[in-house]
mmCIF file of C-alpha atoms and ligand atoms in Angstrom:
data_model
loop_
_atom_site.group_PDB
_atom_site.id
_atom_site.type_symbol
_atom_site.label_atom_id
_atom_site.label_comp_id
_atom_site.label_asym_id
_atom_site.label_seq_id
_atom_site.Cartn_x
_atom_site.Cartn_y
_atom_site.Cartn_z
ATOM 1 C CA MET P 1 -80.505 124.396 33.353
ATOM 2 C CA SER P 2 -82.482 122.098 30.834
ATOM 3 C CA THR P 3 -82.397 119.170 28.716
ATOM 4 C CA PRO P 4 -83.251 119.842 24.891
ATOM 5 C CA LEU P 5 -86.395 117.679 24.060
ATOM 6 C CA ILE P 6 -89.492 117.543 21.729
ATOM 7 C CA PHE P 7 -92.685 117.757 23.186
ATOM 8 C CA CYS P 8 -95.809 116.329 21.535
ATOM 9 C CA ARG P 9 -99.181 116.369 21.773
ATOM 10 C CA MET P 10 -101.639 113.595 20.740
ATOM 11 C CA GLY P 11 -104.825 114.413 18.560
ATOM 12 C CA GLU P 12 -107.487 111.830 17.850
ATOM 13 C CA VAL P 13 -105.630 109.086 20.065
ATOM 14 C CA TRP P 14 -107.614 110.611 23.075
ATOM 15 C CA LEU P 15 -110.942 109.786 21.708
ATOM 16 C CA LYS P 16 -110.155 106.062 21.926
ATOM 17 C CA GLY P 17 -111.742 105.178 25.115
ATOM 18 C CA ARG P 18 -110.718 101.947 26.495
ATOM 19 C CA ASN P 19 -108.491 101.271 23.528
ATOM 20 C CA ARG P 20 -106.457 104.352 24.249
ATOM 21 C CA ASP P 21 -103.635 102.759 25.881
ATOM 22 C CA ARG P 22 -103.020 100.487 22.938
ATOM 23 C CA PHE P 23 -103.142 103.551 20.540
ATOM 24 C CA LEU P 24 -100.475 105.189 22.718
ATOM 25 C CA ARG P 25 -98.269 102.490 23.163
ATOM 26 C CA ARG P 26 -98.260 102.141 19.426
ATOM 27 C CA LEU P 27 -97.505 105.693 18.875
ATOM 28 C CA GLN P 28 -94.616 105.735 21.167
ATOM 29 C CA ALA P 29 -93.147 102.547 19.689
ATOM 30 C CA ASN P 30 -93.582 104.238 16.225
ATOM 31 C CA VAL P 31 -91.796 107.528 17.386
ATOM 32 C CA GLN P 32 -89.076 105.460 18.992
ATOM 33 C CA ALA P 33 -88.503 103.363 15.729
ATOM 34 C CA SER P 34 -88.497 106.288 13.237
ATOM 35 C CA MET P 35 -86.167 108.090 15.871
ATOM 36 C CA ASP P 36 -83.830 105.122 15.939
ATOM 37 C CA ALA P 37 -83.466 104.772 12.375
ATOM 38 C CA GLU P 38 -82.291 108.360 11.932
ATOM 39 C CA ILE P 39 -81.181 109.733 15.493
ATOM 40 C CA PRO P 40 -79.757 107.002 17.373
ATOM 41 C CA GLY P 41 -79.839 107.643 21.290
ATOM 42 C CA CYS P 42 -83.249 109.493 21.478
ATOM 43 C CA VAL P 43 -85.441 108.165 24.277
ATOM 44 C CA VAL P 44 -89.091 108.417 24.041
ATOM 45 C CA ARG P 45 -91.285 108.549 27.041
ATOM 46 C CA MET P 46 -95.071 109.275 27.578
ATOM 47 C CA PRO P 47 -95.382 110.720 31.012
ATOM 48 C CA HIS P 48 -98.997 112.600 31.781
ATOM 49 C CA ALA P 49 -100.578 112.576 28.298
ATOM 50 C CA ARG P 50 -97.604 114.176 26.622
ATOM 51 C CA LEU P 51 -95.054 112.348 24.335
ATOM 52 C CA LEU P 52 -91.269 113.585 24.999
ATOM 53 C CA VAL P 53 -88.581 112.710 22.768
ATOM 54 C CA HIS P 54 -85.288 113.346 24.692
ATOM 55 C CA LEU P 55 -82.672 114.049 22.127
ATOM 56 C CA PRO P 56 -78.813 113.031 22.813
ATOM 57 C CA PRO P 57 -76.118 115.541 22.675
ATOM 58 C CA GLY P 58 -75.535 117.246 19.272
ATOM 59 C CA ALA P 59 -78.455 115.612 17.465
ATOM 60 C CA SER P 60 -80.558 117.847 15.146
ATOM 61 C CA VAL P 61 -83.177 119.261 16.681
ATOM 62 C CA GLU P 62 -84.800 120.570 13.450
ATOM 63 C CA ARG P 63 -84.645 116.780 12.016
ATOM 64 C CA ALA P 64 -86.243 115.594 15.174
ATOM 65 C CA VAL P 65 -89.024 118.003 14.665
ATOM 66 C CA ALA P 66 -89.653 116.893 11.097
ATOM 67 C CA ILE P 67 -89.781 113.268 12.022
ATOM 68 C CA CYS P 68 -92.425 114.054 14.684
ATOM 69 C CA ARG P 69 -94.275 116.204 12.458
ATOM 70 C CA ASP P 70 -94.626 113.405 9.797
ATOM 71 C CA THR P 71 -95.791 110.648 12.354
ATOM 72 C CA PRO P 72 -99.319 109.871 12.446
ATOM 73 C CA GLY P 73 -101.092 110.322 15.810
ATOM 74 C CA ILE P 74 -99.151 113.572 16.665
ATOM 75 C CA SER P 75 -101.097 116.928 16.382
ATOM 76 C CA LEU P 76 -98.646 119.310 17.824
ATOM 77 C CA VAL P 77 -94.889 119.394 17.891
ATOM 78 C CA SER P 78 -92.819 121.972 19.815
ATOM 79 C CA PRO P 79 -88.794 122.064 20.613
ATOM 80 C CA ALA P 80 -88.862 122.535 24.282
ATOM 81 C CA VAL P 81 -86.736 122.294 27.569
ATOM 82 C CA GLU P 82 -87.688 120.634 30.592
ATOM 83 C CA VAL P 83 -87.101 122.191 33.966
ATOM 84 C CA ALA P 84 -88.466 121.996 37.445
ATOM 85 C CA PRO P 85 -91.993 123.007 38.045
ATOM 86 C CA ASP P 86 -91.021 126.190 39.717
ATOM 87 C CA ALA P 87 -91.695 129.852 38.677
ATOM 88 C CA ASP P 88 -87.661 130.671 39.071
ATOM 89 C CA ALA P 89 -86.697 128.000 36.917
ATOM 90 C CA ILE P 90 -89.342 128.303 34.590
ATOM 91 C CA GLU P 91 -88.618 132.271 34.231
ATOM 92 C CA GLU P 92 -85.109 131.908 33.975
ATOM 93 C CA ALA P 93 -85.526 128.783 31.062
ATOM 94 C CA ALA P 94 -87.939 131.240 29.307
ATOM 95 C CA ALA P 95 -85.458 134.185 29.406
ATOM 96 C CA ALA P 96 -82.677 132.128 28.205
ATOM 97 C CA LEU P 97 -84.846 130.233 25.204
ATOM 98 C CA VAL P 98 -86.074 133.816 24.169
ATOM 99 C CA ALA P 99 -82.571 135.296 23.938
ATOM 100 C CA ALA P 100 -81.134 132.215 22.213
ATOM 101 C CA ARG P 101 -84.313 132.078 19.614
ATOM 102 C CA TRP P 102 -85.657 135.603 18.991
ATOM 103 C CA ALA P 103 -82.339 137.642 19.268
ATOM 104 C CA GLY P 104 -82.620 140.408 16.673
ATOM 105 C CA GLN P 105 -86.285 140.241 15.807
ATOM 106 C CA ASP P 106 -88.711 142.797 16.067
ATOM 107 C CA GLY P 107 -92.472 142.772 16.826
ATOM 108 C CA SER P 108 -95.058 141.823 19.734
ATOM 109 C CA PHE P 109 -95.254 138.335 22.081
ATOM 110 C CA ARG P 110 -97.251 136.794 24.494
ATOM 111 C CA VAL P 111 -96.908 134.267 27.110
ATOM 112 C CA LYS P 112 -99.404 131.501 27.211
ATOM 113 C CA VAL P 113 -99.427 129.047 30.377
ATOM 114 C CA HIS P 114 -100.900 125.694 30.259
ATOM 115 C CA ARG P 115 -101.696 124.146 33.647
ATOM 116 C CA GLY P 116 -102.029 120.742 33.331
ATOM 117 C CA ASP P 117 -101.246 120.415 37.170
ATOM 118 C CA LYS P 118 -103.740 122.701 38.750
ATOM 119 C CA ARG P 119 -101.951 122.394 42.086
ATOM 120 C CA PHE P 120 -99.136 124.466 40.660
ATOM 121 C CA PRO P 121 -99.101 127.718 43.094
ATOM 122 C CA GLY P 122 -100.702 130.859 41.819
ATOM 123 C CA THR P 123 -102.436 131.603 38.464
ATOM 124 C CA SER P 124 -101.826 131.122 34.919
ATOM 125 C CA THR P 125 -102.054 134.839 34.558
ATOM 126 C CA GLU P 126 -99.635 135.487 37.444
ATOM 127 C CA LEU P 127 -96.704 133.291 35.731
ATOM 128 C CA GLY P 128 -97.505 134.740 32.312
ATOM 129 C CA ALA P 129 -97.304 138.287 33.703
ATOM 130 C CA ARG P 130 -93.938 137.465 35.436
ATOM 131 C CA ILE P 131 -92.403 135.854 32.496
ATOM 132 C CA GLY P 132 -93.721 138.682 30.304
ATOM 133 C CA SER P 133 -92.263 141.654 32.485
ATOM 134 C CA ARG P 134 -88.880 139.922 32.343
ATOM 135 C CA ILE P 135 -88.777 139.579 28.474
ATOM 136 C CA LEU P 136 -90.498 143.212 28.374
ATOM 137 C CA LEU P 137 -87.456 144.649 30.547
ATOM 138 C CA THR P 138 -84.786 142.899 28.791
ATOM 139 C CA HIS P 139 -85.874 143.213 25.076
ATOM 140 C CA GLY P 140 -88.504 145.757 24.976
ATOM 141 C CA TRP P 141 -90.894 144.181 22.714
ATOM 142 C CA PRO P 142 -94.478 144.889 23.373
ATOM 143 C CA VAL P 143 -96.984 142.566 24.524
ATOM 144 C CA ASP P 144 -99.965 141.555 22.582
ATOM 145 C CA LEU P 145 -102.401 139.064 23.898
ATOM 146 C CA THR P 146 -104.908 138.460 20.990
ATOM 147 C CA ARG P 147 -102.417 138.838 17.726
ATOM 148 C CA PRO P 148 -99.000 138.484 18.847
ATOM 149 C CA ASP P 149 -96.127 138.017 16.423
ATOM 150 C CA ARG P 150 -94.469 135.276 18.798
ATOM 151 C CA THR P 151 -95.694 133.140 21.676
ATOM 152 C CA VAL P 152 -93.777 131.602 24.673
ATOM 153 C CA TYR P 153 -95.414 128.660 25.601
ATOM 154 C CA VAL P 154 -95.338 126.922 29.248
ATOM 155 C CA ASP P 155 -97.015 123.780 30.015
ATOM 156 C CA LEU P 156 -96.988 122.825 33.788
ATOM 157 C CA ALA P 157 -97.143 119.066 34.125
ATOM 158 C CA VAL P 158 -97.045 116.893 37.310
ATOM 159 C CA GLY P 159 -93.301 117.018 38.422
ATOM 160 C CA ALA P 160 -92.120 119.225 35.309
ATOM 161 C CA ALA P 161 -92.596 122.346 33.132
ATOM 162 C CA PHE P 162 -92.077 122.503 29.730
ATOM 163 C CA VAL P 163 -91.002 125.689 28.059
ATOM 164 C CA SER P 164 -90.769 126.526 24.315
ATOM 165 C CA VAL P 165 -90.929 129.280 21.605
ATOM 166 C CA GLU P 166 -91.918 127.491 18.629
ATOM 167 C CA ARG P 167 -94.918 124.998 17.560
ATOM 168 C CA TYR P 168 -95.678 123.301 14.520
ATOM 169 C CA ALA P 169 -98.814 121.481 13.450
ATOM 170 C CA GLY P 170 -98.213 117.577 13.457
ATOM 171 C CA ALA P 171 -99.917 115.265 10.775
ATOM 172 C CA GLY P 172 -102.919 114.440 13.036
ATOM 173 C CA GLY P 173 -104.482 111.285 12.313
ATOM 174 C CA LEU P 174 -103.842 107.823 14.211
ATOM 175 C CA PRO P 175 -100.557 105.956 14.982
ATOM 176 C CA VAL P 176 -99.778 103.535 11.876
ATOM 177 C CA GLY P 177 -100.416 99.882 12.528
ATOM 178 C CA SER P 178 -103.357 101.006 14.878
ATOM 179 C CA THR P 179 -106.253 100.113 12.918
ATOM 180 C CA GLY P 180 -104.832 97.154 10.791
ATOM 181 C CA ARG P 181 -102.790 96.266 7.646
ATOM 182 C CA VAL P 182 -103.677 96.636 3.906
ATOM 183 C CA LEU P 183 -102.477 96.029 0.510
ATOM 184 C CA LEU P 184 -102.050 99.234 -1.375
ATOM 185 C CA LEU P 185 -102.154 99.059 -5.201
ATOM 186 C CA LEU P 186 -99.115 101.046 -5.901
ATOM 187 C CA SER P 187 -98.721 102.462 -9.304
ATOM 188 C CA GLY P 188 -96.247 105.089 -10.590
ATOM 189 C CA GLY P 189 -98.752 107.620 -10.823
ATOM 190 C CA ILE P 190 -99.572 110.463 -8.524
ATOM 191 C CA ASP P 191 -102.529 109.306 -6.823
ATOM 192 C CA SER P 192 -101.700 106.087 -5.060
ATOM 193 C CA PRO P 193 -98.711 107.080 -2.996
ATOM 194 C CA VAL P 194 -101.074 109.781 -1.695
ATOM 195 C CA ALA P 195 -103.689 107.296 -0.993
ATOM 196 C CA GLY P 196 -101.166 105.080 0.438
ATOM 197 C CA TYR P 197 -99.993 108.041 2.954
ATOM 198 C CA LEU P 198 -103.878 108.702 3.840
ATOM 199 C CA ALA P 199 -104.136 105.350 4.935
ATOM 200 C CA GLN P 200 -101.173 105.178 6.846
ATOM 201 C CA LYS P 201 -102.686 108.679 8.841
ATOM 202 C CA ARG P 202 -105.775 106.659 9.216
ATOM 203 C CA GLY P 203 -103.294 104.078 11.421
ATOM 204 C CA CYS P 204 -103.035 101.634 8.581
ATOM 205 C CA ASP P 205 -99.763 99.748 8.154
ATOM 206 C CA VAL P 206 -99.280 99.459 4.359
ATOM 207 C CA GLU P 207 -97.914 96.648 2.006
ATOM 208 C CA ALA P 208 -97.813 97.409 -1.585
ATOM 209 C CA ILE P 209 -98.390 95.710 -4.865
ATOM 210 C CA TYR P 210 -97.251 96.552 -8.447
ATOM 211 C CA PHE P 211 -98.252 95.044 -11.574
ATOM 212 C CA HIS P 212 -95.377 95.420 -14.015
ATOM 213 C CA SER P 213 -95.432 94.577 -17.644
ATOM 214 C CA ALA P 214 -91.626 94.093 -18.531
ATOM 215 C CA PRO P 215 -90.374 94.470 -21.476
ATOM 216 C CA HIS P 216 -93.412 96.316 -22.464
ATOM 217 C CA VAL P 217 -93.315 98.994 -19.413
ATOM 218 C CA SER P 218 -89.382 99.898 -18.536
ATOM 219 C CA GLU P 219 -87.204 98.877 -15.596
ATOM 220 C CA ALA P 220 -87.301 102.606 -14.908
ATOM 221 C CA SER P 221 -91.035 102.378 -14.153
ATOM 222 C CA ARG P 222 -90.387 99.700 -11.694
ATOM 223 C CA ASP P 223 -87.652 101.914 -10.017
ATOM 224 C CA LYS P 224 -90.063 104.730 -9.742
ATOM 225 C CA VAL P 225 -92.671 102.564 -7.904
ATOM 226 C CA VAL P 226 -90.015 101.271 -5.519
ATOM 227 C CA ALA P 227 -88.747 105.024 -5.152
ATOM 228 C CA LEU P 228 -92.472 105.898 -4.047
ATOM 229 C CA ALA P 229 -92.703 102.825 -1.766
ATOM 230 C CA ARG P 230 -89.495 103.986 -0.092
ATOM 231 C CA LYS P 231 -91.244 107.223 0.588
ATOM 232 C CA LEU P 232 -94.129 105.515 2.597
ATOM 233 C CA ALA P 233 -91.573 102.933 4.372
ATOM 234 C CA PRO P 234 -90.251 105.347 7.045
ATOM 235 C CA ARG P 235 -93.610 106.215 8.690
ATOM 236 C CA GLN P 236 -94.063 102.548 9.358
ATOM 237 C CA GLY P 237 -90.296 101.207 9.964
ATOM 238 C CA GLY P 238 -90.301 99.456 6.411
ATOM 239 C CA LEU P 239 -92.466 98.279 3.732
ATOM 240 C CA THR P 240 -93.210 95.052 1.776
ATOM 241 C CA LEU P 241 -93.490 95.681 -1.834
ATOM 242 C CA HIS P 242 -94.791 92.858 -4.234
ATOM 243 C CA VAL P 243 -94.069 93.117 -7.948
ATOM 244 C CA VAL P 244 -96.489 90.934 -9.890
ATOM 245 C CA PRO P 245 -95.570 90.072 -13.555
ATOM 246 C CA PHE P 246 -98.167 91.174 -15.434
ATOM 247 C CA THR P 247 -97.215 90.819 -18.972
ATOM 248 C CA ARG P 248 -98.930 87.382 -19.986
ATOM 249 C CA ILE P 249 -102.233 88.753 -18.778
ATOM 250 C CA GLN P 250 -101.981 91.806 -20.746
ATOM 251 C CA GLU P 251 -100.808 89.966 -23.939
ATOM 252 C CA THR P 252 -103.608 87.385 -23.354
ATOM 253 C CA ILE P 253 -106.150 90.112 -23.291
ATOM 254 C CA ARG P 254 -104.767 91.863 -26.256
ATOM 255 C CA ASP P 255 -104.584 88.602 -28.377
ATOM 256 C CA ALA P 256 -108.166 87.929 -27.466
ATOM 257 C CA GLY P 257 -109.187 91.138 -28.970
ATOM 258 C CA GLY P 258 -110.393 93.055 -25.554
ATOM 259 C CA SER P 259 -110.215 96.210 -27.172
ATOM 260 C CA ARG P 260 -112.606 98.828 -25.726
ATOM 261 C CA LEU P 261 -112.840 96.685 -22.630
ATOM 262 C CA SER P 262 -109.183 96.020 -22.126
ATOM 263 C CA VAL P 263 -108.502 98.750 -19.336
ATOM 264 C CA LEU P 264 -111.451 97.080 -17.197
ATOM 265 C CA LEU P 265 -110.172 93.568 -17.760
ATOM 266 C CA TYR P 266 -106.703 94.625 -16.802
ATOM 267 C CA ARG P 267 -108.198 96.187 -13.750
ATOM 268 C CA ARG P 268 -110.431 93.211 -12.755
ATOM 269 C CA PHE P 269 -107.231 91.062 -12.890
ATOM 270 C CA MET P 270 -105.273 93.030 -10.840
ATOM 271 C CA TYR P 271 -108.105 93.088 -8.057
ATOM 272 C CA ARG P 272 -108.429 89.502 -8.403
ATOM 273 C CA ILE P 273 -104.674 88.878 -7.883
ATOM 274 C CA ALA P 274 -104.418 91.940 -5.166
ATOM 275 C CA ALA P 275 -107.573 90.189 -3.177
ATOM 276 C CA ALA P 276 -105.671 86.714 -3.367
ATOM 277 C CA LEU P 277 -102.528 88.058 -1.965
ATOM 278 C CA ALA P 278 -104.176 90.131 0.679
ATOM 279 C CA ALA P 279 -106.051 86.960 1.860
ATOM 280 C CA ARG P 280 -102.763 84.727 2.120
ATOM 281 C CA ARG P 281 -100.977 87.913 3.973
ATOM 282 C CA LYS P 282 -104.106 88.565 6.191
ATOM 283 C CA LEU P 283 -104.220 91.834 5.203
ATOM 284 C CA LEU P 284 -107.921 93.371 6.042
ATOM 285 C CA ALA P 285 -108.547 95.344 2.931
ATOM 286 C CA LEU P 286 -107.088 96.731 -0.613
ATOM 287 C CA CYS P 287 -106.558 100.476 -1.209
ATOM 288 C CA THR P 288 -106.044 102.388 -4.440
ATOM 289 C CA GLY P 289 -105.637 105.550 -5.684
ATOM 290 C CA GLU P 290 -108.795 105.652 -7.496
ATOM 291 C CA SER P 291 -110.919 109.176 -7.529
ATOM 292 C CA LEU P 292 -114.309 109.224 -8.735
ATOM 293 C CA GLY P 293 -114.676 110.181 -12.714
ATOM 294 C CA GLN P 294 -110.853 110.917 -13.041
ATOM 295 C CA VAL P 295 -110.530 108.554 -15.670
ATOM 296 C CA ALA P 296 -112.872 106.104 -17.773
ATOM 297 C CA SER P 297 -111.998 103.386 -15.286
ATOM 298 C CA GLN P 298 -112.924 105.293 -12.625
ATOM 299 C CA THR P 299 -116.599 105.789 -13.115
ATOM 300 C CA LEU P 300 -119.048 104.452 -10.686
ATOM 301 C CA GLU P 301 -120.084 101.873 -13.061
ATOM 302 C CA ASN P 302 -116.637 100.604 -13.709
ATOM 303 C CA LEU P 303 -115.478 100.840 -10.294
ATOM 304 C CA ARG P 304 -118.487 98.541 -9.269
ATOM 305 C CA LEU P 305 -117.254 96.088 -12.109
ATOM 306 C CA VAL P 306 -113.996 96.047 -10.150
ATOM 307 C CA ASP P 307 -115.417 95.347 -7.125
ATOM 308 C CA MET P 308 -117.107 92.252 -8.171
ATOM 309 C CA VAL P 309 -114.657 90.223 -8.700
ATOM 310 C CA SER P 310 -113.767 89.413 -4.883
ATOM 311 C CA ASP P 311 -115.258 90.116 -1.706
ATOM 312 C CA ALA P 312 -112.175 92.427 -0.472
ATOM 313 C CA LEU P 313 -112.841 95.500 1.158
ATOM 314 C CA THR P 314 -111.465 98.452 -0.892
ATOM 315 C CA LEU P 315 -110.336 101.415 0.835
ATOM 316 C CA ARG P 316 -110.196 104.420 -1.527
ATOM 317 C CA PRO P 317 -109.262 107.377 0.310
ATOM 318 C CA LEU P 318 -109.317 109.710 -2.804
ATOM 319 C CA ILE P 319 -112.427 108.832 -4.035
ATOM 320 C CA THR P 320 -113.875 112.432 -3.985
ATOM 321 C CA THR P 321 -110.554 114.486 -3.954
ATOM 322 C CA ASP P 322 -110.036 116.522 -7.110
ATOM 323 C CA LYS P 323 -107.075 116.204 -9.095
ATOM 324 C CA GLN P 324 -105.461 119.556 -7.939
ATOM 325 C CA ASP P 325 -105.986 118.789 -4.225
ATOM 326 C CA ILE P 326 -104.200 115.405 -4.816
ATOM 327 C CA MET P 327 -101.175 116.993 -6.472
ATOM 328 C CA ASP P 328 -100.515 119.598 -3.838
ATOM 329 C CA LEU P 329 -100.616 116.818 -1.091
ATOM 330 C CA ALA P 330 -98.197 114.733 -3.434
ATOM 331 C CA ARG P 331 -95.931 118.088 -3.491
ATOM 332 C CA ARG P 332 -95.967 118.205 0.525
ATOM 333 C CA LEU P 333 -95.164 114.479 0.914
ATOM 334 C CA GLY P 334 -92.228 114.550 -1.612
ATOM 335 C CA THR P 335 -93.738 112.128 -4.038
ATOM 336 C CA TYR P 336 -94.744 114.391 -6.784
ATOM 337 C CA ASP P 337 -91.397 115.023 -8.388
ATOM 338 C CA ILE P 338 -91.039 110.928 -8.507
ATOM 339 C CA SER P 339 -94.582 110.381 -10.127
ATOM 340 C CA VAL P 340 -94.329 112.900 -12.915
ATOM 341 C CA LEU P 341 -91.009 111.053 -14.076
ATOM 342 C CA PRO P 342 -91.876 110.258 -17.618
ATOM 343 C CA HIS P 343 -92.325 106.380 -17.390
ATOM 344 C CA GLN P 344 -95.715 104.484 -18.697
ATOM 345 C CA ASP P 345 -97.573 102.290 -16.415
ATOM 346 C CA CYS P 346 -99.098 99.186 -17.950
ATOM 347 C CA CYS P 347 -102.737 100.404 -17.644
ATOM 348 C CA THR P 348 -101.804 102.364 -21.161
ATOM 349 C CA LEU P 349 -100.636 99.396 -22.788
ATOM 350 C CA PHE P 350 -102.372 98.219 -25.815
ATOM 351 C CA VAL P 351 -105.708 100.261 -25.301
ATOM 352 C CA PRO P 352 -107.596 102.257 -27.572
ATOM 353 C CA GLU P 353 -107.734 106.000 -27.545
ATOM 354 C CA HIS P 354 -111.712 105.974 -26.126
ATOM 355 C CA PRO P 355 -111.917 103.126 -23.375
ATOM 356 C CA THR P 356 -115.217 102.454 -22.535
ATOM 357 C CA THR P 357 -116.609 104.335 -19.210
ATOM 358 C CA ARG P 358 -119.712 101.977 -18.912
ATOM 359 C CA ALA P 359 -118.721 98.597 -19.683
ATOM 360 C CA PRO P 360 -121.730 96.051 -19.538
ATOM 361 C CA ILE P 361 -121.245 93.329 -17.374
ATOM 362 C CA GLY P 362 -122.590 90.778 -19.671
ATOM 363 C CA LEU P 363 -120.162 91.611 -22.257
ATOM 364 C CA VAL P 364 -117.141 91.527 -19.536
ATOM 365 C CA VAL P 365 -118.169 88.389 -18.381
ATOM 366 C CA ALA P 366 -118.345 87.001 -21.853
ATOM 367 C CA HIS P 367 -114.790 87.896 -22.907
ATOM 368 C CA GLU P 368 -113.619 86.380 -19.449
ATOM 369 C CA ALA P 369 -115.085 83.241 -20.282
ATOM 370 C CA GLU P 370 -112.584 82.909 -23.030
ATOM 371 C CA LEU P 371 -109.849 83.492 -20.878
ATOM 372 C CA ALA P 372 -107.977 80.902 -18.472
ATOM 373 C CA VAL P 373 -108.748 83.492 -15.724
ATOM 374 C CA ASP P 374 -107.987 81.281 -12.543
ATOM 375 C CA GLU P 375 -105.020 79.887 -14.206
ATOM 376 C CA LEU P 376 -103.522 83.397 -15.122
ATOM 377 C CA VAL P 377 -104.219 84.736 -11.640
ATOM 378 C CA ALA P 378 -102.317 81.678 -9.941
ATOM 379 C CA ASP P 379 -99.542 81.888 -12.522
ATOM 380 C CA ALA P 380 -98.897 85.630 -11.755
ATOM 381 C CA LEU P 381 -98.859 84.911 -7.882
ATOM 382 C CA ALA P 382 -96.747 82.294 -8.171
ATOM 383 C CA ARG P 383 -94.179 84.329 -10.185
ATOM 384 C CA THR P 384 -94.286 87.463 -7.757
ATOM 385 C CA GLU P 385 -91.292 89.042 -6.430
ATOM 386 C CA VAL P 386 -91.056 90.078 -2.830
ATOM 387 C CA VAL P 387 -88.737 93.231 -2.471
ATOM 388 C CA ALA P 388 -88.318 94.443 1.156
ATOM 389 C CA LEU P 389 -87.757 98.087 1.757
HETATM 390 P P1 ATP Z 1 -102.122 107.077 -10.130
HETATM 391 O O1 ATP Z 1 -101.822 108.120 -10.518
HETATM 392 O O2 ATP Z 1 -102.261 106.173 -8.640
HETATM 393 O O3 ATP Z 1 -101.434 105.707 -11.013
HETATM 394 P P2 ATP Z 1 -104.433 106.862 -12.152
HETATM 395 O O4 ATP Z 1 -105.287 108.131 -11.955
HETATM 396 O O5 ATP Z 1 -103.234 106.916 -13.124
HETATM 397 O O6 ATP Z 1 -103.592 106.792 -10.745
HETATM 398 P P3 ATP Z 1 -105.341 104.562 -12.852
HETATM 399 O O7 ATP Z 1 -104.153 104.105 -13.726
HETATM 400 O O8 ATP Z 1 -106.762 104.079 -13.531
HETATM 401 O O9 ATP Z 1 -105.259 106.111 -12.569
HETATM 402 O O10 ATP Z 1 -105.176 103.465 -11.698
HETATM 403 C C1 ATP Z 1 -106.040 103.715 -10.623
HETATM 404 C C2 ATP Z 1 -105.629 103.046 -9.382
HETATM 405 O O11 ATP Z 1 -105.259 101.723 -9.631
HETATM 406 C C3 ATP Z 1 -104.133 103.348 -9.185
HETATM 407 O O12 ATP Z 1 -104.230 104.523 -8.102
HETATM 408 C C4 ATP Z 1 -103.504 102.269 -8.444
HETATM 409 O O13 ATP Z 1 -103.837 102.321 -7.286
HETATM 410 C C5 ATP Z 1 -104.050 101.223 -9.363
HETATM 411 N N1 ATP Z 1 -102.993 100.626 -10.248
HETATM 412 C C6 ATP Z 1 -102.958 101.358 -11.331
HETATM 413 N N2 ATP Z 1 -102.130 100.842 -12.187
HETATM 414 C C7 ATP Z 1 -101.451 99.912 -11.237
HETATM 415 C C8 ATP Z 1 -100.367 99.039 -11.378
HETATM 416 N N3 ATP Z 1 -99.399 99.013 -12.356
HETATM 417 N N4 ATP Z 1 -99.871 98.503 -10.272
HETATM 418 C C9 ATP Z 1 -100.239 98.664 -9.090
HETATM 419 N N5 ATP Z 1 -101.591 99.526 -9.082
HETATM 420 C C10 ATP Z 1 -102.116 99.886 -10.221
HETATM 421 MG MG1 MG Z 2 -101.725 105.247 -12.861
#
């Protein structure tokens, strides 16, 4: 009668005017790649403004739905069956789906028909009423058109009809890779993986950079960052992580008596190194998990001081997001449990209890004049290790 498939609608991609085709092709390729990685044999098609994932026999529909829901650019996901655009075939498919999926349930229902193909004979109401009567007669459930417990969805496309009884929200946003490549400053904390996800959701393909201070910071901290990067990788078919040795820079700052300025000095080095790496890798922006006022290094004054070290554009997707909301999102993404593992970040090394929230630029520059800044940056870059995930 029908073939199992996942029916998806695209959200904002439709606003893209003349670039729409490029965005759609990117989305199709992304879904195909994510499927290939987990469910080989899927075929992804994009007829008539819909994205369809045809599943091979025996594939997990649940898993395929989860992958589609996690794919930026998709706004709605629905496991469906495809039948000929013919009222008899649609009614039979709806009856069979309802019997299989709603057996043993109680409550009201409705049938919702979307006429993508206006040439389909009769009205949507007539088709809905026909399917509704069949279900009512078979199961006795009451019809409720305004607040039903369950809904049968029928989508009439050109040359095909799609019937489904489940619908889920997708991630929304834009296809990964459609807006450009960025360099995410990824620590082991809660915020930066969430920032990376939000950048992906706005179409960014992410590379990550992690500053590691061995042996002051344990290898477990590095493993944690790798685990977090792995959470971001599937959405873009892999991720490159750059691990920068940061020990020499931190020890140099400590030995020069950086004291209350030290966190800011660390961060200015991180930004210099990240900007240089981004330029070398042709990445269009940096991306961080900074949130205004969250800690001393994230005051407006101090953010301005880190921006000054390069002309790189820095995306800060979380800049106005409250910590609680960031934590909620981290839980949904599955990064929270990794982030809260108790391992140290290099920003907490050799720092005073009360780091300055408003470092005077003159003092910062005077401190840095005592350091071989360019040499330290070049040395860290030269020893950077690349991990392909
Ligand atoms: P997070 O929870 O992401 O670690 P945080 O609230 O702990 O953030 P900071 O330690 O001040 O804040 O870091 C702010 C941002 O700087 C991070 O979100 C991240 O983008 C970047 N960052 C901090 N430490 C590192 C590091 N060791 N390697 C790479 N990026 C880092
Ligand atoms: Mg941190």
